Amino acid sequence: MQWTTPTINNFNSSFETRHEIQAVIDNNGKIFVFGGANYINSTNLFYNDMNILDITNMTWSTQTQSQSALTYLGYTATLLPNGLIVYIGGRSGSSSYVSPTDMAQSASGSTIASRTLHSAVLTQDGNIIIYGGSIHDSSGKIAYVFSDIAVLNTNSWVWSVPSVSGTSAPPLTCHSAALYKNYMIIAFGKTSEFHPFANNIYILDIQNYTWVKNNDNPSTVQANNNSSNLYNGIGIGIGVVILAVVLFVIGLFIHKNRHKQEIIATPGTSIDDHIRETHISTIYTPGISSPAKYELTPTYGVPVPGNNYHSS
């Protein structure tokens, strides 16, 4: 595999390098990038435009906002199944923080502190879980790092703070997060202005809001459960096969015993004759009245007299 530079149609040549942005992609192959900042120039630049890249035809488009729209950076962007993009937290410009409850769609519930450079994931039941983040001083340095978890119900637009158990992850900012099944996986980030970026990974079980210990590997637990189910299935299958074989042997044994009991062996008659003759129940002989019944013998139709037979 190798990196390639695609040809973008209608690319906005005025688009500058951006920092502190987060992109989302919808089911139609459109990537949405909003706002951001440019710290390369001596004077910091902040943006409030929406840039869209359609990867199905590699076409770029830019939607400019009115001057009254906030410049926006350091937020989290979460795309809901209904097509709404939810932007949480972040800041406008260099120091004006946006409260997580200060949204175009008003949210109520628990009070969540303003922050930037936090993380967010969307659960299957429509909750957005955010973790960590930080606030910065006037010089842009990290002043405080959060370690709390907050949950936004996007059906009712209510914030809540769950009770979390287990050994928690440290305060983190500038980190990333992803959702795998019922686990929120948090990776990397910084714990303070004066500490380097870390390479640790932390896992939160979102079913019961419990931090997973290092030795409680979710994938290992899942694999063990799958292996156990596989072994159980194999055991049941083998048991069914053995039972079928046993029943077949028993049935064959009973059939042979019954078959032997129906055969009356007569000297000079072969085994094949015995088998052939067992299908005859009544034999009539000339000179003997039809009502007379005779017991079957394997001697080619020679009757054995019954109680109704009298010799002349």
CSV table of C-alpha atoms in Angstrom, one decimal:
chain,number,residue,atom,x,y,z
A,1,MET,CA,0.0,0.0,0.0
A,2,GLN,CA,1.1,3.5,-0.6
A,3,TRP,CA,-0.2,7.1,-0.2
A,4,THR,CA,-1.5,8.9,-3.2
A,5,THR,CA,-2.6,12.5,-3.8
A,6,PRO,CA,-6.0,12.6,-5.4
A,7,THR,CA,-7.0,15.2,-7.9
A,8,ILE,CA,-9.8,17.4,-6.3
A,9,ASN,CA,-12.2,19.1,-8.6
A,10,ASN,CA,-13.2,22.7,-7.8
A,11,PHE,CA,-10.8,22.8,-4.8
A,12,ASN,CA,-10.9,26.1,-2.9
A,13,SER,CA,-7.4,27.4,-3.4
A,14,SER,CA,-7.9,29.9,-0.5
A,15,PHE,CA,-8.4,27.0,2.0
A,16,GLU,CA,-5.6,27.2,4.5
A,17,THR,CA,-4.1,24.6,6.7
A,18,ARG,CA,-6.4,24.0,9.7
A,19,HIS,CA,-5.8,23.0,13.3
A,20,GLU,CA,-8.3,21.8,16.0
A,21,ILE,CA,-10.9,20.6,13.5
A,22,GLN,CA,-12.9,17.3,13.4
A,23,ALA,CA,-14.4,15.9,10.3
A,24,VAL,CA,-17.4,13.6,9.9
A,25,ILE,CA,-18.5,11.5,6.8
A,26,ASP,CA,-22.0,10.6,5.9
A,27,ASN,CA,-23.4,7.5,4.1
A,28,ASN,CA,-23.3,9.3,0.8
A,29,GLY,CA,-19.5,9.8,0.9
A,30,LYS,CA,-19.5,13.5,1.9
A,31,ILE,CA,-16.8,14.7,4.4
A,32,PHE,CA,-17.8,17.8,6.4
A,33,VAL,CA,-15.1,20.0,7.9
A,34,PHE,CA,-16.1,23.1,9.9
A,35,GLY,CA,-14.1,26.0,11.2
A,36,GLY,CA,-10.7,25.5,12.7
A,37,ALA,CA,-7.6,27.8,13.1
A,38,ASN,CA,-4.3,28.5,11.4
A,39,TYR,CA,-1.4,29.0,13.7
A,40,ILE,CA,1.3,29.0,11.1
A,41,ASN,CA,1.2,32.7,10.4
A,42,SER,CA,2.4,35.2,12.9
A,43,THR,CA,-1.2,36.3,13.5
A,44,ASN,CA,-3.6,33.4,14.3
A,45,LEU,CA,-6.5,33.0,11.9
A,46,PHE,CA,-9.8,31.5,12.9
A,47,TYR,CA,-12.5,30.2,10.5
A,48,ASN,CA,-16.3,29.7,10.4
A,49,ASP,CA,-16.8,28.2,7.0
A,50,MET,CA,-18.1,24.7,6.2
A,51,ASN,CA,-16.0,22.7,3.7
A,52,ILE,CA,-17.4,19.6,2.0
A,53,LEU,CA,-15.5,17.0,0.1
A,54,ASP,CA,-17.5,14.5,-1.9
A,55,ILE,CA,-15.3,11.5,-2.3
A,56,THR,CA,-17.6,9.8,-4.8
A,57,ASN,CA,-16.5,12.3,-7.5
A,58,MET,CA,-13.7,14.1,-5.6
A,59,THR,CA,-15.4,17.4,-5.7
A,60,TRP,CA,-14.8,20.2,-3.2
A,61,SER,CA,-17.3,22.8,-2.1
A,62,THR,CA,-17.2,25.6,0.5
A,63,GLN,CA,-20.2,27.1,2.2
A,64,THR,CA,-19.4,30.5,3.7
A,65,GLN,CA,-21.3,31.7,6.8
A,66,SER,CA,-22.3,35.2,7.7
A,67,GLN,CA,-19.9,37.3,9.7
A,68,SER,CA,-22.0,36.9,12.8
A,69,ALA,CA,-21.4,33.2,12.8
A,70,LEU,CA,-18.9,32.1,15.4
A,71,THR,CA,-15.4,31.0,14.4
A,72,TYR,CA,-15.1,27.5,15.9
A,73,LEU,CA,-12.4,25.1,16.8
A,74,GLY,CA,-11.4,22.5,19.4
A,75,TYR,CA,-14.9,21.0,19.3
A,76,THR,CA,-16.2,17.5,18.8
A,77,ALA,CA,-18.4,16.7,15.8
A,78,THR,CA,-20.8,13.7,15.9
A,79,LEU,CA,-23.0,12.7,13.0
A,80,LEU,CA,-26.4,11.4,14.0
A,81,PRO,CA,-28.4,8.8,12.0
A,82,ASN,CA,-31.0,11.5,11.1
A,83,GLY,CA,-28.3,13.6,9.3
A,84,LEU,CA,-27.6,16.2,12.1
A,85,ILE,CA,-24.1,17.0,13.0
A,86,VAL,CA,-23.8,17.8,16.8
A,87,TYR,CA,-20.9,20.1,17.7
A,88,ILE,CA,-20.1,20.1,21.4
A,89,GLY,CA,-17.8,22.3,23.4
A,90,GLY,CA,-14.8,24.0,21.8
A,91,ARG,CA,-14.0,27.7,21.6
A,92,SER,CA,-14.5,30.7,19.4
A,93,GLY,CA,-11.3,32.5,18.7
A,94,SER,CA,-8.4,32.2,21.1
A,95,SER,CA,-10.2,32.3,24.5
A,96,SER,CA,-14.0,32.3,24.2
A,97,TYR,CA,-15.2,28.9,25.3
A,98,VAL,CA,-18.5,27.4,24.1
A,99,SER,CA,-20.4,25.6,26.8
A,100,PRO,CA,-21.6,22.1,25.9
A,101,THR,CA,-25.1,23.1,26.9
A,102,ASP,CA,-24.9,26.2,24.7
A,103,MET,CA,-26.2,24.6,21.5
A,104,ALA,CA,-28.5,25.6,18.7
A,105,GLN,CA,-30.6,22.7,19.9
A,106,SER,CA,-31.0,23.7,23.5
A,107,ALA,CA,-29.9,21.0,26.0
A,108,SER,CA,-30.9,20.7,29.7
A,109,GLY,CA,-29.9,18.5,32.6
A,110,SER,CA,-26.6,18.4,34.4
A,111,THR,CA,-24.2,21.3,34.1
A,112,ILE,CA,-21.2,20.4,32.0
A,113,ALA,CA,-18.1,22.6,32.2
A,114,SER,CA,-16.9,24.4,29.1
A,115,ARG,CA,-13.9,22.7,27.5
A,116,THR,CA,-11.9,22.1,24.3
A,117,LEU,CA,-9.9,19.2,22.8
A,118,HIS,CA,-12.1,16.6,24.4
A,119,SER,CA,-13.4,13.4,22.8
A,120,ALA,CA,-16.9,12.1,21.9
A,121,VAL,CA,-18.5,8.8,20.7
A,122,LEU,CA,-22.0,8.0,19.7
A,123,THR,CA,-23.7,4.9,21.1
A,124,GLN,CA,-26.2,2.7,19.4
A,125,ASP,CA,-29.0,4.0,21.6
A,126,GLY,CA,-28.4,7.6,20.5
A,127,ASN,CA,-26.2,8.9,23.4
A,128,ILE,CA,-23.1,11.0,22.9
A,129,ILE,CA,-20.5,10.3,25.6
A,130,ILE,CA,-17.7,12.9,26.0
A,131,TYR,CA,-14.6,12.5,28.0
A,132,GLY,CA,-11.8,14.8,29.2
A,133,GLY,CA,-10.7,18.0,27.5
A,134,SER,CA,-9.1,21.1,28.8
A,135,ILE,CA,-9.2,24.9,29.2
A,136,HIS,CA,-6.3,27.2,28.2
A,137,ASP,CA,-4.9,30.4,29.6
A,138,SER,CA,-4.6,33.6,27.6
A,139,SER,CA,-1.2,32.5,26.2
A,140,GLY,CA,-2.7,29.3,24.8
A,141,LYS,CA,-1.2,27.0,27.3
A,142,ILE,CA,-3.1,24.2,29.0
A,143,ALA,CA,-4.4,25.5,32.4
A,144,TYR,CA,-6.6,22.6,33.5
A,145,VAL,CA,-7.4,19.1,32.2
A,146,PHE,CA,-10.7,17.3,32.9
A,147,SER,CA,-11.2,13.6,33.7
A,148,ASP,CA,-15.0,13.5,33.9
A,149,ILE,CA,-17.5,11.7,31.7
A,150,ALA,CA,-20.8,13.2,30.5
A,151,VAL,CA,-23.6,11.8,28.5
A,152,LEU,CA,-26.0,13.7,26.1
A,153,ASN,CA,-29.2,11.9,25.2
A,154,THR,CA,-29.9,13.1,21.7
A,155,ASN,CA,-33.5,11.9,21.9
A,156,SER,CA,-34.4,14.2,24.8
A,157,TRP,CA,-31.4,16.5,24.6
A,158,VAL,CA,-30.7,16.1,28.3
A,159,TRP,CA,-27.2,15.9,29.8
A,160,SER,CA,-26.3,13.5,32.6
A,161,VAL,CA,-23.2,12.5,34.6
A,162,PRO,CA,-23.1,8.8,35.2
A,163,SER,CA,-21.6,7.2,38.3
A,164,VAL,CA,-18.4,5.5,37.1
A,165,SER,CA,-16.6,2.7,38.9
A,166,GLY,CA,-13.2,1.1,38.6
A,167,THR,CA,-9.7,2.7,38.3
A,168,SER,CA,-10.3,5.7,36.1
A,169,ALA,CA,-8.2,7.0,33.3
A,170,PRO,CA,-6.2,10.1,34.1
A,171,PRO,CA,-7.2,13.6,33.1
A,172,LEU,CA,-6.7,13.7,29.3
A,173,THR,CA,-6.8,16.3,26.5
A,174,CYS,CA,-5.8,16.2,22.9
A,175,HIS,CA,-6.7,12.5,22.9
A,176,SER,CA,-8.8,10.4,20.6
A,177,ALA,CA,-11.7,8.0,21.3
A,178,ALA,CA,-13.6,5.3,19.4
A,179,LEU,CA,-16.5,3.0,20.1
A,180,TYR,CA,-16.1,-0.8,19.7
A,181,LYS,CA,-19.3,-2.7,20.6
A,182,ASN,CA,-19.9,-1.7,24.2
A,183,TYR,CA,-16.5,-0.3,24.9
A,184,MET,CA,-15.3,3.3,24.6
A,185,ILE,CA,-11.6,3.2,23.7
A,186,ILE,CA,-9.6,6.3,24.7
A,187,ALA,CA,-6.1,6.6,23.3
A,188,PHE,CA,-3.0,8.9,23.6
A,189,GLY,CA,-3.3,12.6,24.7
A,190,LYS,CA,-1.7,14.8,27.3
A,191,THR,CA,-2.3,15.1,31.0
A,192,SER,CA,-0.9,18.6,31.4
A,193,GLU,CA,0.9,21.4,29.6
A,194,PHE,CA,4.2,20.1,31.0
A,195,HIS,CA,3.9,16.4,30.2
A,196,PRO,CA,4.6,14.9,26.8
A,197,PHE,CA,2.0,13.2,24.8
A,198,ALA,CA,1.2,9.7,26.2
A,199,ASN,CA,0.8,6.4,24.3
A,200,ASN,CA,-1.6,4.7,26.7
A,201,ILE,CA,-5.0,3.2,26.0
A,202,TYR,CA,-8.0,3.2,28.3
A,203,ILE,CA,-11.2,1.3,28.0
A,204,LEU,CA,-14.6,2.1,29.4
A,205,ASP,CA,-17.5,-0.4,29.5
A,206,ILE,CA,-20.5,1.8,28.6
A,207,GLN,CA,-23.0,-0.8,29.6
A,208,ASN,CA,-22.3,-0.3,33.3
A,209,TYR,CA,-19.8,2.6,33.2
A,210,THR,CA,-16.9,0.7,34.6
A,211,TRP,CA,-13.3,1.2,33.6
A,212,VAL,CA,-11.8,-2.1,32.3
A,213,LYS,CA,-8.6,-3.2,34.1
A,214,ASN,CA,-5.5,-3.9,32.0
A,215,ASN,CA,-5.8,-7.6,32.6
A,216,ASP,CA,-9.5,-7.6,31.7
A,217,ASN,CA,-9.0,-7.6,27.9
A,218,PRO,CA,-12.5,-7.3,26.3
A,219,SER,CA,-11.4,-9.0,23.1
A,220,THR,CA,-10.0,-11.9,25.2
A,221,VAL,CA,-13.2,-12.2,27.2
A,222,GLN,CA,-15.2,-12.2,24.0
A,223,ALA,CA,-12.9,-14.7,22.3
A,224,ASN,CA,-13.1,-17.0,25.3
A,225,ASN,CA,-16.9,-16.8,25.2
A,226,ASN,CA,-16.9,-17.6,21.5
A,227,SER,CA,-14.5,-20.5,22.1
A,228,SER,CA,-16.7,-21.8,24.9
A,229,ASN,CA,-19.8,-21.6,22.7
A,230,LEU,CA,-17.9,-23.4,19.9
A,231,TYR,CA,-16.8,-26.2,22.2
A,232,ASN,CA,-20.3,-26.6,23.6
A,233,GLY,CA,-21.7,-26.8,20.0
A,234,ILE,CA,-19.1,-29.4,19.0
A,235,GLY,CA,-19.9,-31.4,22.2
A,236,ILE,CA,-23.6,-31.3,21.5
A,237,GLY,CA,-23.0,-32.3,17.9
A,238,ILE,CA,-20.9,-35.3,18.9
A,239,GLY,CA,-23.4,-36.4,21.5
A,240,VAL,CA,-26.2,-36.3,18.9
A,241,VAL,CA,-24.1,-38.4,16.5
A,242,ILE,CA,-23.3,-41.0,19.1
A,243,LEU,CA,-26.9,-41.2,20.2
A,244,ALA,CA,-28.0,-41.7,16.6
A,245,VAL,CA,-25.4,-44.5,16.1
A,246,VAL,CA,-26.5,-46.2,19.4
A,247,LEU,CA,-30.2,-46.1,18.4
A,248,PHE,CA,-29.4,-47.4,15.0
A,249,VAL,CA,-27.4,-50.4,16.4
A,250,ILE,CA,-30.2,-51.2,18.9
A,251,GLY,CA,-32.8,-51.0,16.1
A,252,LEU,CA,-30.8,-53.2,13.9
A,253,PHE,CA,-30.3,-55.8,16.7
A,254,ILE,CA,-34.1,-55.8,17.4
A,255,HIS,CA,-34.9,-56.2,13.7
A,256,LYS,CA,-32.5,-59.1,13.3
A,257,ASN,CA,-33.9,-60.9,16.4
A,258,ARG,CA,-37.5,-60.5,15.1
A,259,HIS,CA,-36.4,-61.7,11.7
A,260,LYS,CA,-34.8,-64.8,13.2
A,261,GLN,CA,-37.9,-65.7,15.2
A,262,GLU,CA,-40.1,-65.7,12.0
A,263,ILE,CA,-37.8,-68.2,10.3
A,264,ILE,CA,-38.3,-72.0,10.8
A,265,ALA,CA,-35.2,-73.6,9.5
A,266,THR,CA,-35.6,-76.9,7.6
A,267,PRO,CA,-32.6,-79.1,6.6
A,268,GLY,CA,-31.6,-78.5,3.0
A,269,THR,CA,-32.9,-74.9,2.8
A,270,SER,CA,-30.4,-72.1,2.3
A,271,ILE,CA,-30.3,-68.8,4.2
A,272,ASP,CA,-31.5,-67.0,1.1
A,273,ASP,CA,-34.5,-69.3,0.9
A,274,HIS,CA,-35.3,-68.4,4.5
A,275,ILE,CA,-35.3,-64.8,3.7
A,276,ARG,CA,-37.4,-65.3,0.6
A,277,GLU,CA,-40.0,-67.4,2.3
A,278,THR,CA,-40.6,-65.1,5.3
A,279,HIS,CA,-42.9,-62.9,3.2
A,280,ILE,CA,-45.5,-65.6,2.7
A,281,SER,CA,-48.2,-65.9,5.3
A,282,THR,CA,-50.6,-68.5,3.9
A,283,ILE,CA,-50.1,-71.2,1.4
A,284,TYR,CA,-52.9,-73.2,-0.2
A,285,THR,CA,-52.3,-76.7,-1.6
A,286,PRO,CA,-54.5,-78.5,-4.1
A,287,GLY,CA,-56.8,-81.0,-2.5
A,288,ILE,CA,-57.1,-79.0,0.7
A,289,SER,CA,-60.0,-76.6,1.3
A,290,SER,CA,-59.1,-72.9,1.1
A,291,PRO,CA,-60.1,-72.0,4.7
A,292,ALA,CA,-57.5,-74.3,6.0
A,293,LYS,CA,-54.4,-72.3,7.2
A,294,TYR,CA,-51.0,-73.6,7.5
A,295,GLU,CA,-47.9,-72.4,9.3
A,296,LEU,CA,-45.1,-71.1,7.1
A,297,THR,CA,-41.9,-73.1,6.7
A,298,PRO,CA,-38.9,-72.2,4.6
A,299,THR,CA,-39.2,-75.4,2.5
A,300,TYR,CA,-40.3,-73.9,-0.8
A,301,GLY,CA,-44.0,-73.8,0.0
A,302,VAL,CA,-44.4,-77.2,1.7
A,303,PRO,CA,-47.1,-76.7,4.4
A,304,VAL,CA,-47.0,-77.7,8.0
A,305,PRO,CA,-50.5,-78.9,9.0
A,306,GLY,CA,-52.4,-76.9,11.5
A,307,ASN,CA,-55.1,-77.9,13.9
A,308,ASN,CA,-57.7,-78.1,11.0
A,309,TYR,CA,-55.7,-80.7,9.0
A,310,HIS,CA,-56.7,-84.4,9.1
A,311,SER,CA,-54.9,-87.1,7.2
A,312,SER,CA,-57.0,-89.5,5.2
